mmCIF file of C-alpha atoms and ligand atoms in Angstrom:
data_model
loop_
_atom_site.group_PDB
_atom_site.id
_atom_site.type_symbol
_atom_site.label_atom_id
_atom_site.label_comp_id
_atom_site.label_asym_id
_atom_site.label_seq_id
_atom_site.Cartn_x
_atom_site.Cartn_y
_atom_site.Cartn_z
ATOM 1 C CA UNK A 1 24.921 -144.210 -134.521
ATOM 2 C CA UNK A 2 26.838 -140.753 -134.371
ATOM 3 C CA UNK A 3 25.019 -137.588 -133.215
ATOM 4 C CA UNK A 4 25.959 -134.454 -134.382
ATOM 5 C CA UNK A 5 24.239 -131.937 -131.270
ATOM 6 C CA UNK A 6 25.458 -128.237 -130.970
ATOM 7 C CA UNK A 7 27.270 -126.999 -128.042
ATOM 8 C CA UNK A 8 25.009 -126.270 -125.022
ATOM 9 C CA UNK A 9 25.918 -126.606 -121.616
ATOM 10 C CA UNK A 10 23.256 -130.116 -121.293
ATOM 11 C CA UNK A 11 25.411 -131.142 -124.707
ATOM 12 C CA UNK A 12 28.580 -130.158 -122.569
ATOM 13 C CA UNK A 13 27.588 -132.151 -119.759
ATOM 14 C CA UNK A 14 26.499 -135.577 -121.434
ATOM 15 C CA UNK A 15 29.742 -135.284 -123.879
ATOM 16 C CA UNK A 16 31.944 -135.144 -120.456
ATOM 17 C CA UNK A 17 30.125 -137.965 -119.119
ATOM 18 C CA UNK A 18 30.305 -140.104 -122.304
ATOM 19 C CA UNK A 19 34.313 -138.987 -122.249
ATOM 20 C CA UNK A 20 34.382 -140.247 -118.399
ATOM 21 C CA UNK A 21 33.091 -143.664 -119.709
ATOM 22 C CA UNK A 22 35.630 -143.943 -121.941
ATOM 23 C CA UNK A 23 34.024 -143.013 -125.134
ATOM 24 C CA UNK A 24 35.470 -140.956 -127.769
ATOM 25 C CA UNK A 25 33.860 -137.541 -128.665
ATOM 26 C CA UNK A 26 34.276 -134.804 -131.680
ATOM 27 C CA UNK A 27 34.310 -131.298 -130.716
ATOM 28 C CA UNK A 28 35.948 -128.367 -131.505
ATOM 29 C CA UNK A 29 38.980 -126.007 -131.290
ATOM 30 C CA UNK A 30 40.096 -123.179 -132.448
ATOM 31 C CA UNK A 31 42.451 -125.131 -135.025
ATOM 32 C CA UNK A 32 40.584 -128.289 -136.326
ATOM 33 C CA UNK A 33 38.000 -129.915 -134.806
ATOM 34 C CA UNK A 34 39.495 -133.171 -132.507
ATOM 35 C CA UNK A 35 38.623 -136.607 -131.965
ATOM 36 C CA UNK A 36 38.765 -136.653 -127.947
ATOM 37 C CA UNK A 37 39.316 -139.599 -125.466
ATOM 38 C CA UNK A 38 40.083 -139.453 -121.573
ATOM 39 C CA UNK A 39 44.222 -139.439 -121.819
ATOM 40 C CA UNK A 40 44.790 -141.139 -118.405
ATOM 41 C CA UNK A 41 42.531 -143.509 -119.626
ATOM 42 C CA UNK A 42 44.777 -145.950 -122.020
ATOM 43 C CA UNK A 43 41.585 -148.439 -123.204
ATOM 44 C CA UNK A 44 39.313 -145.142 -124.229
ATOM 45 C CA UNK A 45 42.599 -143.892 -125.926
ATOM 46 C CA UNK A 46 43.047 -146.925 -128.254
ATOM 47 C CA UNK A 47 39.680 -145.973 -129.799
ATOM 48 C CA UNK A 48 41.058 -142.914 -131.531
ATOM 49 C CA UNK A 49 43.469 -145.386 -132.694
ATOM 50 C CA UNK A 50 41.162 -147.694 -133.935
ATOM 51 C CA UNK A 51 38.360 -145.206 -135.200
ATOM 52 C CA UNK A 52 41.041 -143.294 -137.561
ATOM 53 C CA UNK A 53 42.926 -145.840 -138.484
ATOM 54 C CA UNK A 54 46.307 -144.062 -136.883
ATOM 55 C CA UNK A 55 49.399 -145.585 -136.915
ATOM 56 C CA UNK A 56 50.087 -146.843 -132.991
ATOM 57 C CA UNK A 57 53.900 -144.685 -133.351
ATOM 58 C CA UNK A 58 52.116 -141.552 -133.632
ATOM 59 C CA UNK A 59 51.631 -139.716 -130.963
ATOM 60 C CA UNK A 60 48.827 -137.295 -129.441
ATOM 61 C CA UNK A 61 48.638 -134.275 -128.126
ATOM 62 C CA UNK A 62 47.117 -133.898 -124.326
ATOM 63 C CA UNK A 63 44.381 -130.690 -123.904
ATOM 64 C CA UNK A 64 43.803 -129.045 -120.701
ATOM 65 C CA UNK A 65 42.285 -126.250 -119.755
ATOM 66 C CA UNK A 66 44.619 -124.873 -116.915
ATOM 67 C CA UNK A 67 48.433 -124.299 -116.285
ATOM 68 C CA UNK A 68 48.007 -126.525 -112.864
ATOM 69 C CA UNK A 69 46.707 -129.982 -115.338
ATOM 70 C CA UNK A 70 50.319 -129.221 -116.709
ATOM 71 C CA UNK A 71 51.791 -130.134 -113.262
ATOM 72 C CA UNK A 72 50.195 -133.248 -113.371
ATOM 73 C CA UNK A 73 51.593 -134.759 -116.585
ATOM 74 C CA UNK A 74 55.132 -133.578 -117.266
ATOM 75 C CA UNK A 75 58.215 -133.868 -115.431
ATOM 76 C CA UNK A 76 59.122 -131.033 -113.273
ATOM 77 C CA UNK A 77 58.618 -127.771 -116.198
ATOM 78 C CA UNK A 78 60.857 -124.337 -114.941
ATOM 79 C CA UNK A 79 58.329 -121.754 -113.584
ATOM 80 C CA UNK A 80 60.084 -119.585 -116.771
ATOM 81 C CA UNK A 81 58.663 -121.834 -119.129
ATOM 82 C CA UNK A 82 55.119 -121.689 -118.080
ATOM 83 C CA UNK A 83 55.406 -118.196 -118.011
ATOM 84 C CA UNK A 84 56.282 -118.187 -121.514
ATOM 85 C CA UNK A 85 53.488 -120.675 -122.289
ATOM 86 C CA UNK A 86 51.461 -118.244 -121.107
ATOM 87 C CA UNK A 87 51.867 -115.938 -123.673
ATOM 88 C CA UNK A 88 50.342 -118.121 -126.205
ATOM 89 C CA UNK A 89 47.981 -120.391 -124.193
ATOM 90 C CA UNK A 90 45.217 -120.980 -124.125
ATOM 91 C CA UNK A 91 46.044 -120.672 -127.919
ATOM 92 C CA UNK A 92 47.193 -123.378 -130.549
ATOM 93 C CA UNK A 93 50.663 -123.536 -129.804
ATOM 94 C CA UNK A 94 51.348 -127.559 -128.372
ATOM 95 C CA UNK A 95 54.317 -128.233 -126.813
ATOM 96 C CA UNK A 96 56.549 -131.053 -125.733
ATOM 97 C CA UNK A 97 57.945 -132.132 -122.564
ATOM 98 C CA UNK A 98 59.205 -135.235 -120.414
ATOM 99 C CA UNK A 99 56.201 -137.316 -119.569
ATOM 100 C CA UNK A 100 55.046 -138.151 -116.029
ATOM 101 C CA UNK A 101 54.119 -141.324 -115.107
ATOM 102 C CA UNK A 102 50.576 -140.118 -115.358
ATOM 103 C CA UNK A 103 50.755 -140.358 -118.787
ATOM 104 C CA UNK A 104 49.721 -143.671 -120.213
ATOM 105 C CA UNK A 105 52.280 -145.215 -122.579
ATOM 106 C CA UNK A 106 49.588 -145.659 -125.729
ATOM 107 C CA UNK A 107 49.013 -141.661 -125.911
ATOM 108 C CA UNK A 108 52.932 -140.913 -126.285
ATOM 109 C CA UNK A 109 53.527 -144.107 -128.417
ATOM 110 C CA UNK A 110 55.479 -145.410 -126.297
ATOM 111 C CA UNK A 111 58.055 -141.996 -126.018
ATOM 112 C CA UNK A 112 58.975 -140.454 -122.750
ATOM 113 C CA UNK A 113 58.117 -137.077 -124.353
ATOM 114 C CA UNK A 114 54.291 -135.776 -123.911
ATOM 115 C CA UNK A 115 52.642 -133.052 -126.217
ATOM 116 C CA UNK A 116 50.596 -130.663 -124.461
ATOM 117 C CA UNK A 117 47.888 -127.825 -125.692
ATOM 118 C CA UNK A 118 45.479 -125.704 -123.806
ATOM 119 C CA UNK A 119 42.939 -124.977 -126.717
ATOM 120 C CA UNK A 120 41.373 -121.004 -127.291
ATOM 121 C CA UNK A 121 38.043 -122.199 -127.734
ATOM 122 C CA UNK A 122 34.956 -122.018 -125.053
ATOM 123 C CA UNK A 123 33.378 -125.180 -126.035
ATOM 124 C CA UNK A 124 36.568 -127.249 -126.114
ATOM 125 C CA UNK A 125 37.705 -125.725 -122.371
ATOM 126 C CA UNK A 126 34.325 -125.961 -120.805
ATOM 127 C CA UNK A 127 34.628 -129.690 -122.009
ATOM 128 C CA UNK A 128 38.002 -130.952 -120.974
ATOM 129 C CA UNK A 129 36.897 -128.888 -117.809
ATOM 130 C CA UNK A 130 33.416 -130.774 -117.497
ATOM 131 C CA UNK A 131 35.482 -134.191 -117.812
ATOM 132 C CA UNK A 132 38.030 -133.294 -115.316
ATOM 133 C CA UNK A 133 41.032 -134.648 -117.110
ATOM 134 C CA UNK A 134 42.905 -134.005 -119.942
ATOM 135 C CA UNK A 135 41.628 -135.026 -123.639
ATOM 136 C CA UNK A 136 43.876 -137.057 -125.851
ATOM 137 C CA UNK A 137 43.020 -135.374 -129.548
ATOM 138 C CA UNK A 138 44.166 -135.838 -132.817
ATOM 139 C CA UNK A 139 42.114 -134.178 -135.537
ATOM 140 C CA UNK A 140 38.933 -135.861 -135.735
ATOM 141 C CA UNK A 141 39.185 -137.083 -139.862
ATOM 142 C CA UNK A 142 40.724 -140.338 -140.671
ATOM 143 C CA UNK A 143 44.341 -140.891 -140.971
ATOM 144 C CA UNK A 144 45.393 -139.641 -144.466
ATOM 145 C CA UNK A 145 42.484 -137.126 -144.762
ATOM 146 C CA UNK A 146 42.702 -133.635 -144.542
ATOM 147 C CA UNK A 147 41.869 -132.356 -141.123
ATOM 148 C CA UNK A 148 38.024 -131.578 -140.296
ATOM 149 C CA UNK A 149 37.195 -127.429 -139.969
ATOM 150 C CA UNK A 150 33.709 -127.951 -139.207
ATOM 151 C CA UNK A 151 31.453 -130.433 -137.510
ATOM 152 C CA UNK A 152 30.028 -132.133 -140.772
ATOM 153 C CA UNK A 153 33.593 -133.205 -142.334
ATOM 154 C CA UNK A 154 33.549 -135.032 -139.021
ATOM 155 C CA UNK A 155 30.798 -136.712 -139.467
ATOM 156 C CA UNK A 156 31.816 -137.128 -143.274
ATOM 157 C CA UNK A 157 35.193 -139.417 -141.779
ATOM 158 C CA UNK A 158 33.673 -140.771 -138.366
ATOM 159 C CA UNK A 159 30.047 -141.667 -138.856
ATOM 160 C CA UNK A 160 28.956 -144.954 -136.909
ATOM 161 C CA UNK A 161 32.202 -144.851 -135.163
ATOM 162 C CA UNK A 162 32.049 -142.366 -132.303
ATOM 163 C CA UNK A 163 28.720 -141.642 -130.252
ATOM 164 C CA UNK A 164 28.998 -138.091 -130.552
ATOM 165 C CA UNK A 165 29.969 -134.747 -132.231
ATOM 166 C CA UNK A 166 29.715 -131.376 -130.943
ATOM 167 C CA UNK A 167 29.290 -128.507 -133.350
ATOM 168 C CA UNK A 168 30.430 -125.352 -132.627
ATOM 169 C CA UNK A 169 30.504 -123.841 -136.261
ATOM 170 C CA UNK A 170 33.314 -123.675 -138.614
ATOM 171 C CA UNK A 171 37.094 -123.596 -136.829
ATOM 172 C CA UNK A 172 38.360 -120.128 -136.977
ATOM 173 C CA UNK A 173 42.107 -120.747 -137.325
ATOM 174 C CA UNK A 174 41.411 -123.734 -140.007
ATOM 175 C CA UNK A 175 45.148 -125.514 -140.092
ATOM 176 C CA UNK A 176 46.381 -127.560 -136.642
ATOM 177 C CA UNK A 177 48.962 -125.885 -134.180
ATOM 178 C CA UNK A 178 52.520 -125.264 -134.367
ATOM 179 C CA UNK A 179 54.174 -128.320 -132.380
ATOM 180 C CA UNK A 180 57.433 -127.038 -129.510
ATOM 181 C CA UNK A 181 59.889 -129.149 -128.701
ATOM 182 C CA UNK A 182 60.865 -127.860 -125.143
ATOM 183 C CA UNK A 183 62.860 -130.897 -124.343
ATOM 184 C CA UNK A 184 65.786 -129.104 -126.155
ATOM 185 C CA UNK A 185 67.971 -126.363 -125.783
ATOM 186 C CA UNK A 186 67.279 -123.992 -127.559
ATOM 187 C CA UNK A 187 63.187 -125.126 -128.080
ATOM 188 C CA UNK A 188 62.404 -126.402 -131.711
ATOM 189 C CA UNK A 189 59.524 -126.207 -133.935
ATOM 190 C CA UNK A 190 58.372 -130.000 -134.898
ATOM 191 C CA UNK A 191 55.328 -128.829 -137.084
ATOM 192 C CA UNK A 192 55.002 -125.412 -138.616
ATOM 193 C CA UNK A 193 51.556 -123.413 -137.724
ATOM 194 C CA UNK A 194 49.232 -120.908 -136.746
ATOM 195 C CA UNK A 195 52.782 -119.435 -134.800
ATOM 196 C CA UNK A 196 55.058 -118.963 -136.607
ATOM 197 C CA UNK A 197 58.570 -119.069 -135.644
ATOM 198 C CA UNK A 198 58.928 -114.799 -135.413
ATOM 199 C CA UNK A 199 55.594 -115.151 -133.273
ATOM 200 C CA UNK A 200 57.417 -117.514 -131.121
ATOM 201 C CA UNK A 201 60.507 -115.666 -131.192
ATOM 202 C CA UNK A 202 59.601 -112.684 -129.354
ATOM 203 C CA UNK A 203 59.296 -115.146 -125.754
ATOM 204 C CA UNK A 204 61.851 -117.502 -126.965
ATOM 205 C CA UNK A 205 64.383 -115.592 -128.515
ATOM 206 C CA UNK A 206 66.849 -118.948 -130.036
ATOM 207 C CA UNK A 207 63.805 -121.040 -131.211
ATOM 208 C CA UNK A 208 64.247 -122.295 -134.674
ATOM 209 C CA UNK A 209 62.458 -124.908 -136.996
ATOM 210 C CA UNK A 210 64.076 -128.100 -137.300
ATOM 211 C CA UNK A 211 66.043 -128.678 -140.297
ATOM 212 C CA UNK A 212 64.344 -132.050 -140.981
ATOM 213 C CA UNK A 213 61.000 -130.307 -141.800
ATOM 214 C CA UNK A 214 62.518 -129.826 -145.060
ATOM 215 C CA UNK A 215 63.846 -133.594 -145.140
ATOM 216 C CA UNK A 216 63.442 -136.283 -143.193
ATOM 217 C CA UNK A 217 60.740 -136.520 -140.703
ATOM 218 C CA UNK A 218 61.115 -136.663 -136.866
ATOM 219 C CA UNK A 219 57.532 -135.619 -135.254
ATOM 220 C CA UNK A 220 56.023 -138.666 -135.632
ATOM 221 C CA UNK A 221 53.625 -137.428 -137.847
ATOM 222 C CA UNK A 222 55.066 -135.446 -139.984
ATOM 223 C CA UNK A 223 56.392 -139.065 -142.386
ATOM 224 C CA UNK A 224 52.884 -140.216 -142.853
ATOM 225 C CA UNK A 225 50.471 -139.319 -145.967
ATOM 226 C CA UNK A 226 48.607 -136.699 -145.338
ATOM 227 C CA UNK A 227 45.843 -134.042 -145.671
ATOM 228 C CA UNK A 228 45.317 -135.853 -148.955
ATOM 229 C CA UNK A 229 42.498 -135.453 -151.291
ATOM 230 C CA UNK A 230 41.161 -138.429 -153.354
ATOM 231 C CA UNK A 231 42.344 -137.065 -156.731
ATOM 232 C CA UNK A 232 45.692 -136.467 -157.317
ATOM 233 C CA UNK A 233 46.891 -133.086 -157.360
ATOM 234 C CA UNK A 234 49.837 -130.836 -158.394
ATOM 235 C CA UNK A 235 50.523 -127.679 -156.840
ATOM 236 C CA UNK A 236 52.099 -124.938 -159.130
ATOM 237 C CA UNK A 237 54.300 -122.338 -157.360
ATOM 238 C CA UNK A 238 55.969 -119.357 -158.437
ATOM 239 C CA UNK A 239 55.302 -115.709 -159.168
ATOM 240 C CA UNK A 240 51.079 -114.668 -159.690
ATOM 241 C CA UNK A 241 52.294 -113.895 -163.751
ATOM 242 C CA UNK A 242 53.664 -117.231 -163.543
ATOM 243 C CA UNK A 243 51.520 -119.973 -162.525
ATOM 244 C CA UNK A 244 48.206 -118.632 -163.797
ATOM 245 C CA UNK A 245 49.478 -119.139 -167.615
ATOM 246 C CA UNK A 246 51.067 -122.700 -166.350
ATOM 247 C CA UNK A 247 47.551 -123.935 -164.958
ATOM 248 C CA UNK A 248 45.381 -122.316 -167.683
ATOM 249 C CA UNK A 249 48.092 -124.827 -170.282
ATOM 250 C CA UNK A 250 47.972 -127.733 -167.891
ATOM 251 C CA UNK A 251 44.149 -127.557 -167.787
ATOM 252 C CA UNK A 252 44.001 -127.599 -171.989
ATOM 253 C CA UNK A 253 46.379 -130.196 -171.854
ATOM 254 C CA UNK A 254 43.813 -132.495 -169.816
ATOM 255 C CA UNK A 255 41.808 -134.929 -171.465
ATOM 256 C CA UNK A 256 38.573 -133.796 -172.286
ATOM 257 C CA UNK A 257 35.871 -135.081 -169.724
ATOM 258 C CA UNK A 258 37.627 -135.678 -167.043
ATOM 259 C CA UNK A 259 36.296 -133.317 -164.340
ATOM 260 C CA UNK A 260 39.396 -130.920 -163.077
ATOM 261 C CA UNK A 261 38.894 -129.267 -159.624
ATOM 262 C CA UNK A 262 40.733 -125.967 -159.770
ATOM 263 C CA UNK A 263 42.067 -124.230 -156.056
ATOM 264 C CA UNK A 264 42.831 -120.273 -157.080
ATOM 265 C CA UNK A 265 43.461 -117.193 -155.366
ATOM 266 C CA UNK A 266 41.167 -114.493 -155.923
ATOM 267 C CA UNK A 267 41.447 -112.036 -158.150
ATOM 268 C CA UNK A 268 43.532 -115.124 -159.779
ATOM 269 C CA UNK A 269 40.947 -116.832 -161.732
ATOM 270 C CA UNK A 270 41.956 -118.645 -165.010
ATOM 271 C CA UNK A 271 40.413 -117.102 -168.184
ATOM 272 C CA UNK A 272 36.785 -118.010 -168.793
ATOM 273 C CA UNK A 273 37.656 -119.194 -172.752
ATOM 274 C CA UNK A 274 40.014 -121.781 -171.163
ATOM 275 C CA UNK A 275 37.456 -123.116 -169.020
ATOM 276 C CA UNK A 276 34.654 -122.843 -171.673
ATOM 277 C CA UNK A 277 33.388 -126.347 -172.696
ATOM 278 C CA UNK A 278 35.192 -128.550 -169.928
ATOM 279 C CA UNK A 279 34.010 -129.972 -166.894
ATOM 280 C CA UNK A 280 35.777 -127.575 -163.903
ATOM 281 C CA UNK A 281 34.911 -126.928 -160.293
ATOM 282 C CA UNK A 282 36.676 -123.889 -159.072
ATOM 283 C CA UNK A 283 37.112 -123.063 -155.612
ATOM 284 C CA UNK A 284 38.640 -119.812 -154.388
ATOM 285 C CA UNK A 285 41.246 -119.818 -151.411
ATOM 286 C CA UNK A 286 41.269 -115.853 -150.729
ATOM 287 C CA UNK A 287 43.681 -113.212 -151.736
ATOM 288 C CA UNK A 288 47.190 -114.505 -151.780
ATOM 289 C CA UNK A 289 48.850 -112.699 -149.372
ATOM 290 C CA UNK A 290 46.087 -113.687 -146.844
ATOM 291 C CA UNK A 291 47.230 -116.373 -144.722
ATOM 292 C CA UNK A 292 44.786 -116.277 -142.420
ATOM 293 C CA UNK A 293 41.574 -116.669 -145.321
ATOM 294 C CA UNK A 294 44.039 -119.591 -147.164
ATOM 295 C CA UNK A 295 44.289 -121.478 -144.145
ATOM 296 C CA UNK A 296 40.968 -121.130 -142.741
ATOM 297 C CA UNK A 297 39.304 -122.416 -146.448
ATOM 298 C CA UNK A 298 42.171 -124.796 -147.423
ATOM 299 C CA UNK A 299 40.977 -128.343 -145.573
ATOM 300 C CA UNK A 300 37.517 -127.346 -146.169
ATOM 301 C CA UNK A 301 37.917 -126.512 -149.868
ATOM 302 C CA UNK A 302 40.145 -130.213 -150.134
ATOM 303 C CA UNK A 303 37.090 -131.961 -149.026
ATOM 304 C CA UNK A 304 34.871 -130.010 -151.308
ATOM 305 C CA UNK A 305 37.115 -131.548 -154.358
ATOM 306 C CA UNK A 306 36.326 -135.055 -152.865
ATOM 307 C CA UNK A 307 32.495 -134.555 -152.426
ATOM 308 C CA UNK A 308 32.366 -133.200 -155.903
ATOM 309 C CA UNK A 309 34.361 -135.968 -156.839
ATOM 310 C CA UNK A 310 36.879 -134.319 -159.320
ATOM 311 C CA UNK A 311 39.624 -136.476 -161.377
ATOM 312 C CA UNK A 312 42.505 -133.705 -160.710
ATOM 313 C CA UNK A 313 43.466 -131.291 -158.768
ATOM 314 C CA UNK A 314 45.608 -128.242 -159.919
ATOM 315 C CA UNK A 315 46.475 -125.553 -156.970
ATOM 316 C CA UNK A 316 47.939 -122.416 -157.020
ATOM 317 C CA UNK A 317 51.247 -122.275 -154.436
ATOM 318 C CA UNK A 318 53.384 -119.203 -153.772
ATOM 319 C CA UNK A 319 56.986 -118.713 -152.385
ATOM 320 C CA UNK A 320 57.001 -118.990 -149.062
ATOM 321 C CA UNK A 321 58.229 -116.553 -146.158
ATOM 322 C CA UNK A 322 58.136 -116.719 -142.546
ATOM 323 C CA UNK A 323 54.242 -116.456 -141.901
ATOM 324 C CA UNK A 324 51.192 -118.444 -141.834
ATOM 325 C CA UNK A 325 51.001 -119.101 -145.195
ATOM 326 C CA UNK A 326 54.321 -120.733 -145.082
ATOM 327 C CA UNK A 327 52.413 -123.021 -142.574
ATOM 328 C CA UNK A 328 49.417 -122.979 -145.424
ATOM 329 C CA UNK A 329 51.693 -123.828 -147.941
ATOM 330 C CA UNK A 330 53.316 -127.292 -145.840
ATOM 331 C CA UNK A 331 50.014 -128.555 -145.573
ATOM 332 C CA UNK A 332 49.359 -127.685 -149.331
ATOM 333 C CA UNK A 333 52.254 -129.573 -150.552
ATOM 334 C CA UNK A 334 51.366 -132.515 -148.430
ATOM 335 C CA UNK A 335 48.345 -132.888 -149.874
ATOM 336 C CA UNK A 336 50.072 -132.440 -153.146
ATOM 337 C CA UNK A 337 52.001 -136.039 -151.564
ATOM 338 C CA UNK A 338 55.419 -133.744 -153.005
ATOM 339 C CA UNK A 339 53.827 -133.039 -156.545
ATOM 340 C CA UNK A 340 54.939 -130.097 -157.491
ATOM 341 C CA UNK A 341 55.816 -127.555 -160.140
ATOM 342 C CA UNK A 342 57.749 -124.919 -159.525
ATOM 343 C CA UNK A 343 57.094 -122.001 -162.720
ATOM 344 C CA UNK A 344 59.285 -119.503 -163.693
HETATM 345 O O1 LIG B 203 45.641 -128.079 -133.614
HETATM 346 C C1 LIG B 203 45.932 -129.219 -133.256
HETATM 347 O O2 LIG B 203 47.045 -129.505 -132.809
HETATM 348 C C2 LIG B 203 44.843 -130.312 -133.384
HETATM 349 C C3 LIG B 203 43.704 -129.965 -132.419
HETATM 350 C C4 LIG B 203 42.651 -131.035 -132.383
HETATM 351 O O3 LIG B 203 44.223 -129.704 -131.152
HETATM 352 N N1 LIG B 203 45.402 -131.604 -133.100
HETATM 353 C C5 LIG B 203 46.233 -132.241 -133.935
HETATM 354 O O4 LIG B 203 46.593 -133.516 -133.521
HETATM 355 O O5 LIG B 203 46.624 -131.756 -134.985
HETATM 356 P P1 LIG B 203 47.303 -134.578 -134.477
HETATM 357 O O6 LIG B 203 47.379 -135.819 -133.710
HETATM 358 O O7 LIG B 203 46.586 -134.611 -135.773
HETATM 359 O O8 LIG B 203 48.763 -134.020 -134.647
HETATM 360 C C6 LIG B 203 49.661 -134.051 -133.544
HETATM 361 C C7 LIG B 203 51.094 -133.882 -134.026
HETATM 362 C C8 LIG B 203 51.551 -135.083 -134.818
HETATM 363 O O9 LIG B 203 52.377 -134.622 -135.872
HETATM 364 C C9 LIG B 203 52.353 -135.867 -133.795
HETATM 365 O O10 LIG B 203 53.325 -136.703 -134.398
HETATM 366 C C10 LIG B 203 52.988 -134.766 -132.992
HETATM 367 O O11 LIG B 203 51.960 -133.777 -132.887
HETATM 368 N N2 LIG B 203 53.333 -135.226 -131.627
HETATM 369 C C11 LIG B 203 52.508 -135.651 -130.653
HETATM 370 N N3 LIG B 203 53.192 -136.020 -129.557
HETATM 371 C C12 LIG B 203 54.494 -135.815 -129.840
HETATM 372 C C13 LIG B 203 55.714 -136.010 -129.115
HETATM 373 N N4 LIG B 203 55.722 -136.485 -127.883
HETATM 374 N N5 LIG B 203 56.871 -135.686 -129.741
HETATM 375 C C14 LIG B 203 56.877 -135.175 -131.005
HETATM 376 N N6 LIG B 203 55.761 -134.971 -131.728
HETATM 377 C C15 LIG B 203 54.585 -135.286 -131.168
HETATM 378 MG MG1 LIG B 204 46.143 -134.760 -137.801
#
């Protein structure tokens, strides 16, 4: 049975102990919430594999909760890099470097590269802290899903399969962290996020995102399905005068009773007569040039289309720039699985 218990210091303590045994525990970040496992620990860390059905090439991240754990699992790191890494940990910024031999093979698939994050969140660093060693975390929803924002979408994905789940509240950032590649000169972004590449720019002044983002994958995770809702769904993009005429046709054009989940920006809203007699369930994102609101409600608004069990999704997109909701907008198309219309 899986118990959901909010984050106390008694809470703290038994999830630590269960995470010394080599049990997996839920808790939060600042990002998503995780799905944790003792990473020295190779046996606890094939239960994340097993309880979200990941593929075993895929990676995780390491958390710790001080620059000295750092030491420990990668290959001698320039005292100029950890400076920089200071600037944005704790904070969800993960980055890559050659493993030690600390690391267990099953947590970097096998790589000699090791992703490492020191999480901005109390519970999380009071945990890994309480454990003593760092916690192997994906996001805690199923492979495929879209990534849990509060403790209940956990329990929604891992129910029966983990012991425990810690719940902090809702996640205040909402989509994962921006991946770093240090292993490379100059550093490159694997996974667009929170940071975005200007944020990361003013301490690393060459850093750019990889080409491939745009192509073909080469963070292990960015080739796999993902952040996908149950219905399928098509993503319009373009100008605001734009798409709101091209959803408002595609929803008339939709056979009548089927129920069609609608994701808007506010202020956005499709025309009451077109809605009038069909079955819609309209959830608002937040003002569109709001990055921060569209990525803390996206995940969470995904999962509301699945427990209201729609038939379609249409989503309003935008161009994107070089800011969060650029990162927004890659996890919007993915759940979108590439479906996408681009209006003039
Ligand atoms: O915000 C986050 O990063 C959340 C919270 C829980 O910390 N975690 C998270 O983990 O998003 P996960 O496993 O869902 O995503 C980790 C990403 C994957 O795309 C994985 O392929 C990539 O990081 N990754 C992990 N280790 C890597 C490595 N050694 N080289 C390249 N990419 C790596
Ligand atoms: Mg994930």
């Amino acid at each position: 049975m899986t118990e959901m218990k909010e984050a106390s210091q008694a809470v703290l303590q038994e999830g630590a102990r269960l995470l010394r045994d080599g049990a997996l525990v839920a808790f939060p970040t600042e990002t998503v919430y995780g799905l944790g496992a003792d990473g020295l620990n190779p046996c606890a860390v094939q239960k994340i594999f097993e309880a979200k059905n990941r593929p075993a090439d895929n990676p995780l991240i390491l958390h710790i909760a001080d620059m000295a754990s750092l030491d420990l699992l990668v290959r001698k790191v320039d005292p100029k890099i950890k400076e920089k890494l200071q600037h944005f940990w704790p904070g969800p910024l993960t980055a890559i470097f050659k493993k030690s031999s600390a690391v267990p093979a099953i947590v970097t698939a096998g790589g000699n590269t090791v992703a490492i994050r020191m999480p901005k969140h109390e519970t999380a660093l009071s945990l890994i802290a309480e454990a003593g060693r760092p916690l192997a975390a994906p996001s805690a929803n199923k492979s495929g899903r879209p990534s849990p924002t509060r403790a209940s979408d956990v329990m929604e994905d891992m129910d029966g399969a983990i012991p425990l789940i810690i719940d902090a509240g809702e996640c205040s950032i909402g989509i994962e962290s921006t991946v770093l590649d240090l292993t490379v000169d100059p550093p490159c972004i694997l996974r667009p996020g929170y940071y975005t590449e200007s944020d990361l720019r003013q301490v690393f002044p060459d850093v750019y995102t990889d080409p491939v983002l745009k192509g073909i994958p080469k963070s292990p995770g960015q080739k796999y399905r993902h952040y996908a809702p149950k219905a399928p769904m098509t993503v319009f993009t373009g100008k605001k005068e734009a798409v709101k005429p091209a959803m408002e046709e595609a929803i008339q054009r939709e056979m009548p009773g089927r129920r069609i989940g609608l994701l808007v920006f506010s202020g956005e809203e499709p025309d009451r007569l077109v809605l009038s007699g069909r079955d819609i369930v309209l959830l608002v994102s937040g003002k569109r040039d709001n990055g921060r609101a569209l990525a803390r409600s996206l995940f969470a608004n995904l999962r509301e289309f699945d427990r209201r069990e729609v038939d379609v999704i249409f989503a309003a997109g935008y161009e994107e720039d070089d800011d969060l909701r650029a990162s927004v907008m890659n996890r919007v198309k993915k759940s979108a699985q590439g479906n996408l219309i681009n209006v003039k």
